[in-house]
mmCIF file with all atom_site columns, C-alpha atoms in Angstrom:
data_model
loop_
_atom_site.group_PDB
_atom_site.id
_atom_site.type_symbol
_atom_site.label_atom_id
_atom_site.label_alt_id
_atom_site.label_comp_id
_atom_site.label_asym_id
_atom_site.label_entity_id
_atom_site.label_seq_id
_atom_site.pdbx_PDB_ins_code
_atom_site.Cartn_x
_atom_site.Cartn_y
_atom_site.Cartn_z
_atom_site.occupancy
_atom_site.B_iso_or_equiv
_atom_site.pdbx_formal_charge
_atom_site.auth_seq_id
_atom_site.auth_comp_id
_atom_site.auth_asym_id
_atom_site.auth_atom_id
_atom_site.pdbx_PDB_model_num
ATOM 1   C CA . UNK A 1 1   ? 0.000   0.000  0.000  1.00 0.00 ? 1   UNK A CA 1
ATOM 2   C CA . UNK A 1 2   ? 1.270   3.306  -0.959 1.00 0.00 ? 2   UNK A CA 1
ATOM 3   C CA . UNK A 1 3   ? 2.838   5.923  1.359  1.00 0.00 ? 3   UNK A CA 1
ATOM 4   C CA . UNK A 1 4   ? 0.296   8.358  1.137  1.00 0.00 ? 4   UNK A CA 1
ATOM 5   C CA . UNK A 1 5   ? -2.626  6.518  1.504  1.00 0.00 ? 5   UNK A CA 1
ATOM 6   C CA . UNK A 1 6   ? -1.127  5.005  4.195  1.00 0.00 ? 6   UNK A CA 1
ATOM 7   C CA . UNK A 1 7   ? -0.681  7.669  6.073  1.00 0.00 ? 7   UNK A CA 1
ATOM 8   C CA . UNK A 1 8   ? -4.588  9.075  5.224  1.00 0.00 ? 8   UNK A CA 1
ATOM 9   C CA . UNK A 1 9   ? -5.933  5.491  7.167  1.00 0.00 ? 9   UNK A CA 1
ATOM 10  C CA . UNK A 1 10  ? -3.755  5.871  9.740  1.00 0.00 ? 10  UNK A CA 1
ATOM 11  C CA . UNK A 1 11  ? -5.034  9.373  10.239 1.00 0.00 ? 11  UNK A CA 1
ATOM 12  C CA . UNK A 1 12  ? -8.698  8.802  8.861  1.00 0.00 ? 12  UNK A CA 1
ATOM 13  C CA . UNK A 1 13  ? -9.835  5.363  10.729 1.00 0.00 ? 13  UNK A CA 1
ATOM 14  C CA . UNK A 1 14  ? -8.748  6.528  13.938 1.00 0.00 ? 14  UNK A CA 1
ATOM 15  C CA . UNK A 1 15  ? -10.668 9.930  13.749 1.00 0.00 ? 15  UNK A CA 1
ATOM 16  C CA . UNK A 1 16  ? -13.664 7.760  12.420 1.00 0.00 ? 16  UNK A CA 1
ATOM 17  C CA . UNK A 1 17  ? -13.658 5.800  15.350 1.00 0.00 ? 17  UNK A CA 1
ATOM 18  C CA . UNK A 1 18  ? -13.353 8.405  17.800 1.00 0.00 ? 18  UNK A CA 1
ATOM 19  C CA . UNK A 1 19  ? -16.496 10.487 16.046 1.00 0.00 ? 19  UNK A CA 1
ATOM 20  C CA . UNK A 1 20  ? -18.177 7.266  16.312 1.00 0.00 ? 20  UNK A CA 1
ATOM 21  C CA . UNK A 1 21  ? -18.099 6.467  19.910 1.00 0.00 ? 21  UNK A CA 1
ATOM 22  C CA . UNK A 1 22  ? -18.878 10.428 20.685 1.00 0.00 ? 22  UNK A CA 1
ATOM 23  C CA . UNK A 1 23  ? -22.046 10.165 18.130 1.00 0.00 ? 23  UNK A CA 1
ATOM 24  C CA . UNK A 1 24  ? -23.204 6.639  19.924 1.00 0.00 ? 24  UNK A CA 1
ATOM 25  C CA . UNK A 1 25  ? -22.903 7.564  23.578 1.00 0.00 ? 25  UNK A CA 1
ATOM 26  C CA . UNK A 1 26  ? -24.233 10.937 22.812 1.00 0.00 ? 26  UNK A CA 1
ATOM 27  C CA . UNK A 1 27  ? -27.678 9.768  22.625 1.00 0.00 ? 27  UNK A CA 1
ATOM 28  C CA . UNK A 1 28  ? -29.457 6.348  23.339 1.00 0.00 ? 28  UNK A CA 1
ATOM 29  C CA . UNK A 1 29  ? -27.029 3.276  23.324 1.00 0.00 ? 29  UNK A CA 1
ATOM 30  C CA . UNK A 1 30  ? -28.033 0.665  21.499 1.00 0.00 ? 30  UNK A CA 1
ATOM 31  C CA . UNK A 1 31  ? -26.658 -2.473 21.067 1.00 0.00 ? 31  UNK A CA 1
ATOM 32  C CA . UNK A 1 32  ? -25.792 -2.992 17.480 1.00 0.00 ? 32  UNK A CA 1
ATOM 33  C CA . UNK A 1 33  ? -24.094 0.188  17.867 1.00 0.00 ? 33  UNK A CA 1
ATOM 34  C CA . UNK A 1 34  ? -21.694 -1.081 20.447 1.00 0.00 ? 34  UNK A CA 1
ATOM 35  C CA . UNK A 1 35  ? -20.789 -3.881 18.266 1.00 0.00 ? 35  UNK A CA 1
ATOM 36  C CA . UNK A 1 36  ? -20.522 -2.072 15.673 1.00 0.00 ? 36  UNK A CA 1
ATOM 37  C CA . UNK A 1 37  ? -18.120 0.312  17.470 1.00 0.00 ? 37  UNK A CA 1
ATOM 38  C CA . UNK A 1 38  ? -16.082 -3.215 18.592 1.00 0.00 ? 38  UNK A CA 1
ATOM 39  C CA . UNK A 1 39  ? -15.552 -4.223 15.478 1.00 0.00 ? 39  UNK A CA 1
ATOM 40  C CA . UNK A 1 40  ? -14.108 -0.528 13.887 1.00 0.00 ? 40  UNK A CA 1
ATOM 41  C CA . UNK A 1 41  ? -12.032 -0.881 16.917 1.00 0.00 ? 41  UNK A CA 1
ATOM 42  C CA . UNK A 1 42  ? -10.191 -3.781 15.810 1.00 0.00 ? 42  UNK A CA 1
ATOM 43  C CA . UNK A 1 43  ? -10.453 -2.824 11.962 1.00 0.00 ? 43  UNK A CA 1
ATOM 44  C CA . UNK A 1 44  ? -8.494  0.096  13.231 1.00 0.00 ? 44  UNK A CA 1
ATOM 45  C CA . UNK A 1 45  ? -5.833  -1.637 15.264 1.00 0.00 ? 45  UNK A CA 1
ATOM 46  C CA . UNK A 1 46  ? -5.705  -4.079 12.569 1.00 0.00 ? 46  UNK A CA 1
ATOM 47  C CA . UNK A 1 47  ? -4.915  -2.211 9.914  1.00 0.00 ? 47  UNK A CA 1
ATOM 48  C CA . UNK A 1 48  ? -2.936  0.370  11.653 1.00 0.00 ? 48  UNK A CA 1
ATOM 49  C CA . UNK A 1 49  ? 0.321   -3.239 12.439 1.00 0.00 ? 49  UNK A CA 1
ATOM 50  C CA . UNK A 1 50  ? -0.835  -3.903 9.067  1.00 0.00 ? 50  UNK A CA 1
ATOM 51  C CA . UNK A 1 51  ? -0.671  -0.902 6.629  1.00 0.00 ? 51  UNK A CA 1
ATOM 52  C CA . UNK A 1 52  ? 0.675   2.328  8.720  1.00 0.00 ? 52  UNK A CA 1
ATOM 53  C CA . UNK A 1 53  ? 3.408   3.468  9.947  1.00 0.00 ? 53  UNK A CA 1
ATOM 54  C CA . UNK A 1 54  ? 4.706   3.023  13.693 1.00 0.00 ? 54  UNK A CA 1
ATOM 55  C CA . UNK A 1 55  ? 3.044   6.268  14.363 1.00 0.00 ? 55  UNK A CA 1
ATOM 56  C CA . UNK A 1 56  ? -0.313  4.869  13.071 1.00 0.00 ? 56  UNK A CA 1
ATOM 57  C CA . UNK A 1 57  ? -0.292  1.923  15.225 1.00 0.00 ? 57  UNK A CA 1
ATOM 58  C CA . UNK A 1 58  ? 0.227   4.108  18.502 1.00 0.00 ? 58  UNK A CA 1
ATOM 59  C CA . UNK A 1 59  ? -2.713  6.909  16.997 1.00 0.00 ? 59  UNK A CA 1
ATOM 60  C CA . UNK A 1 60  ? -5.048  3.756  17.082 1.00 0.00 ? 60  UNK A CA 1
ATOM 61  C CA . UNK A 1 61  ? -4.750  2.806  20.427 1.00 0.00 ? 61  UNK A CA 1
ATOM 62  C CA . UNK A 1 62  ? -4.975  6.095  21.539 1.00 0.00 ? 62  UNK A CA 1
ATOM 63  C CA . UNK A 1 63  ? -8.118  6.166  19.467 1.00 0.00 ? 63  UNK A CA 1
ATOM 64  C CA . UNK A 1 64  ? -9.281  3.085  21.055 1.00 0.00 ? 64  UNK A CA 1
ATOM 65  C CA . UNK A 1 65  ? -8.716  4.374  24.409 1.00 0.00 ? 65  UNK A CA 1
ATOM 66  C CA . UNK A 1 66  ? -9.962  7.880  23.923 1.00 0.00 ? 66  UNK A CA 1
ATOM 67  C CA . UNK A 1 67  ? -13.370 6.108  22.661 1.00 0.00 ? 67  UNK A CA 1
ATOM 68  C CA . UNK A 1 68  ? -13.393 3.376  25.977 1.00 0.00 ? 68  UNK A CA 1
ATOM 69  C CA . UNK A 1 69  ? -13.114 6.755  28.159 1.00 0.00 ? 69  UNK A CA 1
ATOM 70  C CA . UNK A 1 70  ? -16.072 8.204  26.241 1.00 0.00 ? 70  UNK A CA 1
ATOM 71  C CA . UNK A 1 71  ? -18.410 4.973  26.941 1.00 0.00 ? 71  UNK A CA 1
ATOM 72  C CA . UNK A 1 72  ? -17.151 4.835  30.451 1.00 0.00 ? 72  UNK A CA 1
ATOM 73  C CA . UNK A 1 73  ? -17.992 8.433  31.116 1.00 0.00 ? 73  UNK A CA 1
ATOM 74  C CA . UNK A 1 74  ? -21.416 7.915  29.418 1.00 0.00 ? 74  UNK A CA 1
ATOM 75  C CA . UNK A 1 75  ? -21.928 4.687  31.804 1.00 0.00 ? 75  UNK A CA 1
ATOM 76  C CA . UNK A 1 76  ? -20.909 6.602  35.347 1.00 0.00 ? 76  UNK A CA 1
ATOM 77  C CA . UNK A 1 77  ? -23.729 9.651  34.090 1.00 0.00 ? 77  UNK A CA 1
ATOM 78  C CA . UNK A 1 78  ? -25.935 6.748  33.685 1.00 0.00 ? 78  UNK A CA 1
ATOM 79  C CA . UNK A 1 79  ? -25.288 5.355  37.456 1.00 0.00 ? 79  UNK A CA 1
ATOM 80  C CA . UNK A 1 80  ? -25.033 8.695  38.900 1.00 0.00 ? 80  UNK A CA 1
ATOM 81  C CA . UNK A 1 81  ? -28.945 9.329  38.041 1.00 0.00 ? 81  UNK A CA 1
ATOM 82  C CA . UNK A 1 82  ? -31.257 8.942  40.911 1.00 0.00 ? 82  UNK A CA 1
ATOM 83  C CA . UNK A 1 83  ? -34.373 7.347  40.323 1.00 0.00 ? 83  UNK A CA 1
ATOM 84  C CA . UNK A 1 84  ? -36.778 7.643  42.891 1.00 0.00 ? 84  UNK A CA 1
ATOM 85  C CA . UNK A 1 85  ? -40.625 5.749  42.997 1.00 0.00 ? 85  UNK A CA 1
ATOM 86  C CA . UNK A 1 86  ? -42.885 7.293  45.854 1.00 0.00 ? 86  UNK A CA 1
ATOM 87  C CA . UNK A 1 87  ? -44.642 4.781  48.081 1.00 0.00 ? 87  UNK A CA 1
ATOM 88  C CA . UNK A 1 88  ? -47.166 7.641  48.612 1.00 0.00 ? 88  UNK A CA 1
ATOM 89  C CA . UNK A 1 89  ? -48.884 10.393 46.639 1.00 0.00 ? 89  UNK A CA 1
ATOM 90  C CA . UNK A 1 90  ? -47.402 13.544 46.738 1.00 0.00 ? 90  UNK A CA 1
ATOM 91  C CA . UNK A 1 91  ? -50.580 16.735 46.644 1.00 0.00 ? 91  UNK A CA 1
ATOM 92  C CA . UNK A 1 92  ? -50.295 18.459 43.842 1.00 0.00 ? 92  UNK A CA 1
ATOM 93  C CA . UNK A 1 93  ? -48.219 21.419 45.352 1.00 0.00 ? 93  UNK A CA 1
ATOM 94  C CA . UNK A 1 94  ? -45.457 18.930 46.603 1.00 0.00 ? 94  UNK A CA 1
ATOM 95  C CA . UNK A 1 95  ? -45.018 17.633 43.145 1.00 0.00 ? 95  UNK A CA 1
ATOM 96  C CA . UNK A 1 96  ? -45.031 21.206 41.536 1.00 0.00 ? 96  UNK A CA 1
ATOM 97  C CA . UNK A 1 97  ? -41.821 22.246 43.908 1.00 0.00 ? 97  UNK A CA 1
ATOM 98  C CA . UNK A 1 98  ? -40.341 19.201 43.029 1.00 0.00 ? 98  UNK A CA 1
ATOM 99  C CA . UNK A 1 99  ? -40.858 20.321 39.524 1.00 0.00 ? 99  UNK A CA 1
ATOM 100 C CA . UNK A 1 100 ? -39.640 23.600 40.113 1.00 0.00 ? 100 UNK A CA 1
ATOM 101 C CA . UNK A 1 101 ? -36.549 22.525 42.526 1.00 0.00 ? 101 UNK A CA 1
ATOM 102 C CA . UNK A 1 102 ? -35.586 19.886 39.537 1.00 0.00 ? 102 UNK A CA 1
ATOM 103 C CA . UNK A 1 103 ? -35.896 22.911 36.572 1.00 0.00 ? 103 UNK A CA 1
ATOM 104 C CA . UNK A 1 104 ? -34.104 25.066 38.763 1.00 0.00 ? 104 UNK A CA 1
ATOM 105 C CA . UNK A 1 105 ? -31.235 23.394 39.759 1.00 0.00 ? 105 UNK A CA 1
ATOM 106 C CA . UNK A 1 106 ? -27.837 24.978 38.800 1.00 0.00 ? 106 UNK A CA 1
ATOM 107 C CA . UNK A 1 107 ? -26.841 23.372 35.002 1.00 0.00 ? 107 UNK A CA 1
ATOM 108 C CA . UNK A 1 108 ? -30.372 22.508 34.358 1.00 0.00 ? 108 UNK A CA 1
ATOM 109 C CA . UNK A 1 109 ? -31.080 22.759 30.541 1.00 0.00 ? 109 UNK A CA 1
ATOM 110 C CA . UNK A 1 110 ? -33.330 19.304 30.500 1.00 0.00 ? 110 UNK A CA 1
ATOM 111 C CA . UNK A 1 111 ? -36.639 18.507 32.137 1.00 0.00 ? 111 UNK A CA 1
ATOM 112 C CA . UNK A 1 112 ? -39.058 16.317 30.989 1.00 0.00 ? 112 UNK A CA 1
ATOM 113 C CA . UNK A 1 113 ? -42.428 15.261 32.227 1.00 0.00 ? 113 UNK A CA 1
ATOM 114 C CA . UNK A 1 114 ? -44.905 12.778 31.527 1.00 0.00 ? 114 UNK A CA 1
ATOM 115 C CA . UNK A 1 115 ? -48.275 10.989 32.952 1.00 0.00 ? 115 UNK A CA 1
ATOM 116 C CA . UNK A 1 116 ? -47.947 6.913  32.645 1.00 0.00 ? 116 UNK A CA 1
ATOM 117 C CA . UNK A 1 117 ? -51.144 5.294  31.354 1.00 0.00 ? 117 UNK A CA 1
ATOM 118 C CA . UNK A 1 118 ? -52.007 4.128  35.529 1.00 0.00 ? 118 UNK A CA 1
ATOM 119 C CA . UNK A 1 119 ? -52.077 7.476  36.303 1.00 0.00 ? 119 UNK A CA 1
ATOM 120 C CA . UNK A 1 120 ? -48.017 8.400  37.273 1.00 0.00 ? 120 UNK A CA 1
ATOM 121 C CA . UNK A 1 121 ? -46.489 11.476 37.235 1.00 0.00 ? 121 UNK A CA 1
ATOM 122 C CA . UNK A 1 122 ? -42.915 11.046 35.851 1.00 0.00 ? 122 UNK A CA 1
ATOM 123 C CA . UNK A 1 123 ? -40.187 13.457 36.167 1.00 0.00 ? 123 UNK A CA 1
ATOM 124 C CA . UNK A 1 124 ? -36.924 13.605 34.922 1.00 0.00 ? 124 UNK A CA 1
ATOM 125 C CA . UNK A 1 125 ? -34.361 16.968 35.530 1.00 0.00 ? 125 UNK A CA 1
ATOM 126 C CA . UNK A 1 126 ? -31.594 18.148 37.511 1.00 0.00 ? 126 UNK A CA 1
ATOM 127 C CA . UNK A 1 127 ? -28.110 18.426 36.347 1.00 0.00 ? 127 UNK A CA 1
ATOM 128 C CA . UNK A 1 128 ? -25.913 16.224 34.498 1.00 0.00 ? 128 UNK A CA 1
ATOM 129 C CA . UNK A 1 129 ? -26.854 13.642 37.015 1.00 0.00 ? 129 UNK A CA 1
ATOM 130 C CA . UNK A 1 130 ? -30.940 13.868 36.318 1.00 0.00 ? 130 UNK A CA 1
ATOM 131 C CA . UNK A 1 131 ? -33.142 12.805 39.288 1.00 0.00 ? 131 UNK A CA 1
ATOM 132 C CA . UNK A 1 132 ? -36.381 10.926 38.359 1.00 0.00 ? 132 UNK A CA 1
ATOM 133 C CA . UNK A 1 133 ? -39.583 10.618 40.244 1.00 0.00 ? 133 UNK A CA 1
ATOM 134 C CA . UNK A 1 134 ? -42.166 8.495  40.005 1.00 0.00 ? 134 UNK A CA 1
ATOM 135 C CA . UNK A 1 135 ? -45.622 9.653  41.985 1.00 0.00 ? 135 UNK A CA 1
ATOM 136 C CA . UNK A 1 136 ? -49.324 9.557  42.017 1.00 0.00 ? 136 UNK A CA 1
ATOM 137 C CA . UNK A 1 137 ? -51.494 12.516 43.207 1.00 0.00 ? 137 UNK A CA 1
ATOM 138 C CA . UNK A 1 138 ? -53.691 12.825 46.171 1.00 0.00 ? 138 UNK A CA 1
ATOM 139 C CA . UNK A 1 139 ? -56.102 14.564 44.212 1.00 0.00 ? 139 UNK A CA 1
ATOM 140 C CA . UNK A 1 140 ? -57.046 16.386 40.953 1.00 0.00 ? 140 UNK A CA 1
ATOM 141 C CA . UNK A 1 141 ? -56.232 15.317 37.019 1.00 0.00 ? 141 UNK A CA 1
ATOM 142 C CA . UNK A 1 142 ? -52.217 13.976 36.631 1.00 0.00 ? 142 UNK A CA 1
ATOM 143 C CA . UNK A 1 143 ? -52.737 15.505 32.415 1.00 0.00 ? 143 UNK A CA 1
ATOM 144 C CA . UNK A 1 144 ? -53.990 19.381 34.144 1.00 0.00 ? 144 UNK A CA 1
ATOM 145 C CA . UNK A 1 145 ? -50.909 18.950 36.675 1.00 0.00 ? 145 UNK A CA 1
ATOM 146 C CA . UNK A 1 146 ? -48.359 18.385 33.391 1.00 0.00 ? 146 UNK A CA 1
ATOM 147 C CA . UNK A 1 147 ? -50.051 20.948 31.892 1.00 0.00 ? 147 UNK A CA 1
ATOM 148 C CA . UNK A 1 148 ? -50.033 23.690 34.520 1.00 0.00 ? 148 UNK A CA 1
ATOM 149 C CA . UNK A 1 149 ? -45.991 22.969 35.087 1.00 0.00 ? 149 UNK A CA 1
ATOM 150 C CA . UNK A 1 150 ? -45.526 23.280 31.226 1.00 0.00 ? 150 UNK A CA 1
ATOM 151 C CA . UNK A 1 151 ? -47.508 26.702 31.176 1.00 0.00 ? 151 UNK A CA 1
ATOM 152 C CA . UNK A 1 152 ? -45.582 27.550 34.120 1.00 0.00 ? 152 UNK A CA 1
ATOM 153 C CA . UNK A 1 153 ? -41.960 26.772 32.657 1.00 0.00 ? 153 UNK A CA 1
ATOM 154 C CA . UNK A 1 154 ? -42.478 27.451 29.397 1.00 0.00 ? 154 UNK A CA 1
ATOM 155 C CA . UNK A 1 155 ? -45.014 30.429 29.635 1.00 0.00 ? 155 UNK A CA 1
ATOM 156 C CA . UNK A 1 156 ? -48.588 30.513 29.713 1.00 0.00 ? 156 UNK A CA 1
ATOM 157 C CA . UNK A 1 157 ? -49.247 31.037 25.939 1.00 0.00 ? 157 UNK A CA 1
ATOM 158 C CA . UNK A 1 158 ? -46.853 28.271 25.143 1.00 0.00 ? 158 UNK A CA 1
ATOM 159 C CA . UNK A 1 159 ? -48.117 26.034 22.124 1.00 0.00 ? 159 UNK A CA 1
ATOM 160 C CA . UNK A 1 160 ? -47.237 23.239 23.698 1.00 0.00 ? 160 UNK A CA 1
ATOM 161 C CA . UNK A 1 161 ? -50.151 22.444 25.832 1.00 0.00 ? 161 UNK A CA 1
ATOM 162 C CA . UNK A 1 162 ? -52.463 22.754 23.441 1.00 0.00 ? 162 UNK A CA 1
ATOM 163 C CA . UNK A 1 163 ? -50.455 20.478 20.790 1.00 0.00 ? 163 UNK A CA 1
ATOM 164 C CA . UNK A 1 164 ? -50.219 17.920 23.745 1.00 0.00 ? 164 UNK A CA 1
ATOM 165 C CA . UNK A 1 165 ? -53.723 18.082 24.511 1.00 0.00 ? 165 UNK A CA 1
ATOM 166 C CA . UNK A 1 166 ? -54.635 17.129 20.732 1.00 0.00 ? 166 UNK A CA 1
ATOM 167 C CA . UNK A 1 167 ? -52.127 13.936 21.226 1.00 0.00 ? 167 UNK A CA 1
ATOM 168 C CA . UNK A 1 168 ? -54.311 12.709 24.264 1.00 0.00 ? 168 UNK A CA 1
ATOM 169 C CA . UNK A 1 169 ? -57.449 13.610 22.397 1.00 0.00 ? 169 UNK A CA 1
ATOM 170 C CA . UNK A 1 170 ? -56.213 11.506 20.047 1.00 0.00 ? 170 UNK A CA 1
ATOM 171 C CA . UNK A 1 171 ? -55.281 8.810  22.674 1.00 0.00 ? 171 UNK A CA 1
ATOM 172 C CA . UNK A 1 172 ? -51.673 8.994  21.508 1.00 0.00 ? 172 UNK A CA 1
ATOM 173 C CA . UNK A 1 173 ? -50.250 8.780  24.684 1.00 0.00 ? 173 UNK A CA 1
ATOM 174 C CA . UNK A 1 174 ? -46.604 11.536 24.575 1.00 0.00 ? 174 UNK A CA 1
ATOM 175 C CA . UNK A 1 175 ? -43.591 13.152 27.040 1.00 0.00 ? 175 UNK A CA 1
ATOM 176 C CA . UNK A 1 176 ? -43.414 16.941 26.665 1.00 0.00 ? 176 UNK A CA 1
ATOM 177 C CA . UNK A 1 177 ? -39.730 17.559 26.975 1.00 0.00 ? 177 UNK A CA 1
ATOM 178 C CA . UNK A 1 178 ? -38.750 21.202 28.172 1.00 0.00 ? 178 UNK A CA 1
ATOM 179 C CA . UNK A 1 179 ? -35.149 22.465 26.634 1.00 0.00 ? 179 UNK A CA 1
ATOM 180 C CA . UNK A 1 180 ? -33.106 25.138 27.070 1.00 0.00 ? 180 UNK A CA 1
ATOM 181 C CA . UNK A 1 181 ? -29.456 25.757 25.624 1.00 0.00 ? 181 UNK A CA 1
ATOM 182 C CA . UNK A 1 182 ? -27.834 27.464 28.786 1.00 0.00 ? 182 UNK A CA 1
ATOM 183 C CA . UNK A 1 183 ? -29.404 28.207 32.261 1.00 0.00 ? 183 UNK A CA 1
ATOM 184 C CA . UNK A 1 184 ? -31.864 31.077 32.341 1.00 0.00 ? 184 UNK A CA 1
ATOM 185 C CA . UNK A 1 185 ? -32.848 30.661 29.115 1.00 0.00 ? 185 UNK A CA 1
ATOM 186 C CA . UNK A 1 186 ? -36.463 29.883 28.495 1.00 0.00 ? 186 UNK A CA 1
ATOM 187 C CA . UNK A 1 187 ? -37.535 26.893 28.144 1.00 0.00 ? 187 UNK A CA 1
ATOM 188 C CA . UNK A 1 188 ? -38.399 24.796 24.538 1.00 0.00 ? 188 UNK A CA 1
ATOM 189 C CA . UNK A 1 189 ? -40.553 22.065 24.020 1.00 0.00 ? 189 UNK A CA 1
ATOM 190 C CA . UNK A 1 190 ? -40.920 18.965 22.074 1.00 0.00 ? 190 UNK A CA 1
ATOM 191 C CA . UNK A 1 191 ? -43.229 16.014 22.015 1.00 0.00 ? 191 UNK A CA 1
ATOM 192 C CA . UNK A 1 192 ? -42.120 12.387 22.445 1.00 0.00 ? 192 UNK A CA 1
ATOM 193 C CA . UNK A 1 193 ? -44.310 9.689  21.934 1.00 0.00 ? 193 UNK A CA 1
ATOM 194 C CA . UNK A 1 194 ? -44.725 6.967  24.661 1.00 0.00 ? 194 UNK A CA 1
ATOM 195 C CA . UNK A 1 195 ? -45.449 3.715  25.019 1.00 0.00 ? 195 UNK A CA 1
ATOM 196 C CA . UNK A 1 196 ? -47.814 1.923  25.597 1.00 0.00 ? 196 UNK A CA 1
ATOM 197 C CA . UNK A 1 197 ? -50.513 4.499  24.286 1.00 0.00 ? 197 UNK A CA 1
ATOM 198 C CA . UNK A 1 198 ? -52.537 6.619  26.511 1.00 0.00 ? 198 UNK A CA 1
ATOM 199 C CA . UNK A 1 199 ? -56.245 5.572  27.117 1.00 0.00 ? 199 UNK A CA 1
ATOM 200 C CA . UNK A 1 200 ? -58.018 8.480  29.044 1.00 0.00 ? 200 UNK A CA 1
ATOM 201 C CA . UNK A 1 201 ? -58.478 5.883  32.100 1.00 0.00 ? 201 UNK A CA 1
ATOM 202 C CA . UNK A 1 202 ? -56.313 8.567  33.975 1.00 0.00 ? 202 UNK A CA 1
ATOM 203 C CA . UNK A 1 203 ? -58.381 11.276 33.257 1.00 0.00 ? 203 UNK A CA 1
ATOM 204 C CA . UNK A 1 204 ? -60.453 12.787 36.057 1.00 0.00 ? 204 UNK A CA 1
ATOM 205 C CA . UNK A 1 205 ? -61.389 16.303 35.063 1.00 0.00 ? 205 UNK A CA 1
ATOM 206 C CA . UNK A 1 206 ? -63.986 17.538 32.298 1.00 0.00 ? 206 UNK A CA 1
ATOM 207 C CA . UNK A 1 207 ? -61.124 18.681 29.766 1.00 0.00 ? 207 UNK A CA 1
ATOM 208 C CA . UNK A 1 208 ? -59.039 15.388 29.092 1.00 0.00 ? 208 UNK A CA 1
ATOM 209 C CA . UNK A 1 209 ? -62.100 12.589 30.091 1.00 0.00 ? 209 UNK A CA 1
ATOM 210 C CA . UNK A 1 210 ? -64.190 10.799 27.110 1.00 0.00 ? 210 UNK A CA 1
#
């Protein structure tokens, strides 16, 4: 194999490989990924003792480790997060400071919030470490409680309710997730659908009941 093109793998796969373990631990792991991931890993190591120079060879491992730091990083977030299922309803103010103490925390720029088809509330915000809570409410509709914190995050003319309120009127069961791209910044919204589907048996108020 020629000098120069050489030289471009043993530059080229190792860059690849460290792009591709940033892109996969970025977002949701999945498993074909991983392997995936394993098997550029060798293909890099391979070729680097096979093709490039002694340079190469050392720029792959260093690749190789750069990428097992990234995954390992990704892994101690993962069992840093607190996840935390109440044994006993929380009224609807309790939940709504927990709401506020979670979108409010120092680093916050993620909060998302969700009712489970039994009836949940389920939080997830905080810091890089996100806390989750799972709880039921003593009283009063769990869809106006999400509702009521998403008007109070993201405004009260925000879109967003009424473009989640169509989803459960469609029984299209869906997370609103609140964004924001650096503390005190308002807050964004998307929907992401859940599963299993919603089916209204949650519902206890005029506005989101059959």
């Amino acid at each position: 194999m020629g000098d120069t093109l050489g030289t471009v793998l043993a530059v080229g796969v190792p860059v690849l490989l460290v792009w591709s373990f940033h892109a996969t631990f970025r977002s949701r792991v999945r498993l074909l990924n991983v392997v995936l991931l394993l098997v550029l890993s060798v293909a890099a190591v391979w070729q680097a003792h096979r093709y490039g120079p002694g340079w190469g060879v050392v720029l792959a491992y260093v690749a190789v480790g750069v990428g097992v730091l990234v995954a390992a990083a990704t892994f101690a977030r993962a069992a840093a997060a607190v996840t935390v299922a109440a044994h006993r309803p929380y009224t609807p103010e309790q939940l709504a400071e927990v709401v506020r103490s979670l979108a409010g925390a120092p680093g916050a720029l993620l909060l998302t919030i969700a009712v489970s088809p039994g009836g949940k509330i389920m939080v997830v915000g905080g810091e890089e470490a996100p806390r989750t809570l799972v709880a039921g409410l003593t009283e009063g509709c769990p869809l106006c409680f999400v509702e009521a914190r998403v008007r109070e995050l993201a405004g009260a003319d925000t879109p967003a309710v009424a473009a989640y309120r169509e989803r459960i009127g469609a029984r299209a069961n869906h997370t609103l997730v609140l964004t924001r791209a650096e503390p005190g910044d308002p807050w964004g919204w998307k929907l992401r659908p859940t599963r299993p589907g919603f089916t209204h048996r949650t519902a206890t108020c005029p506005v989101h009941a059959d």
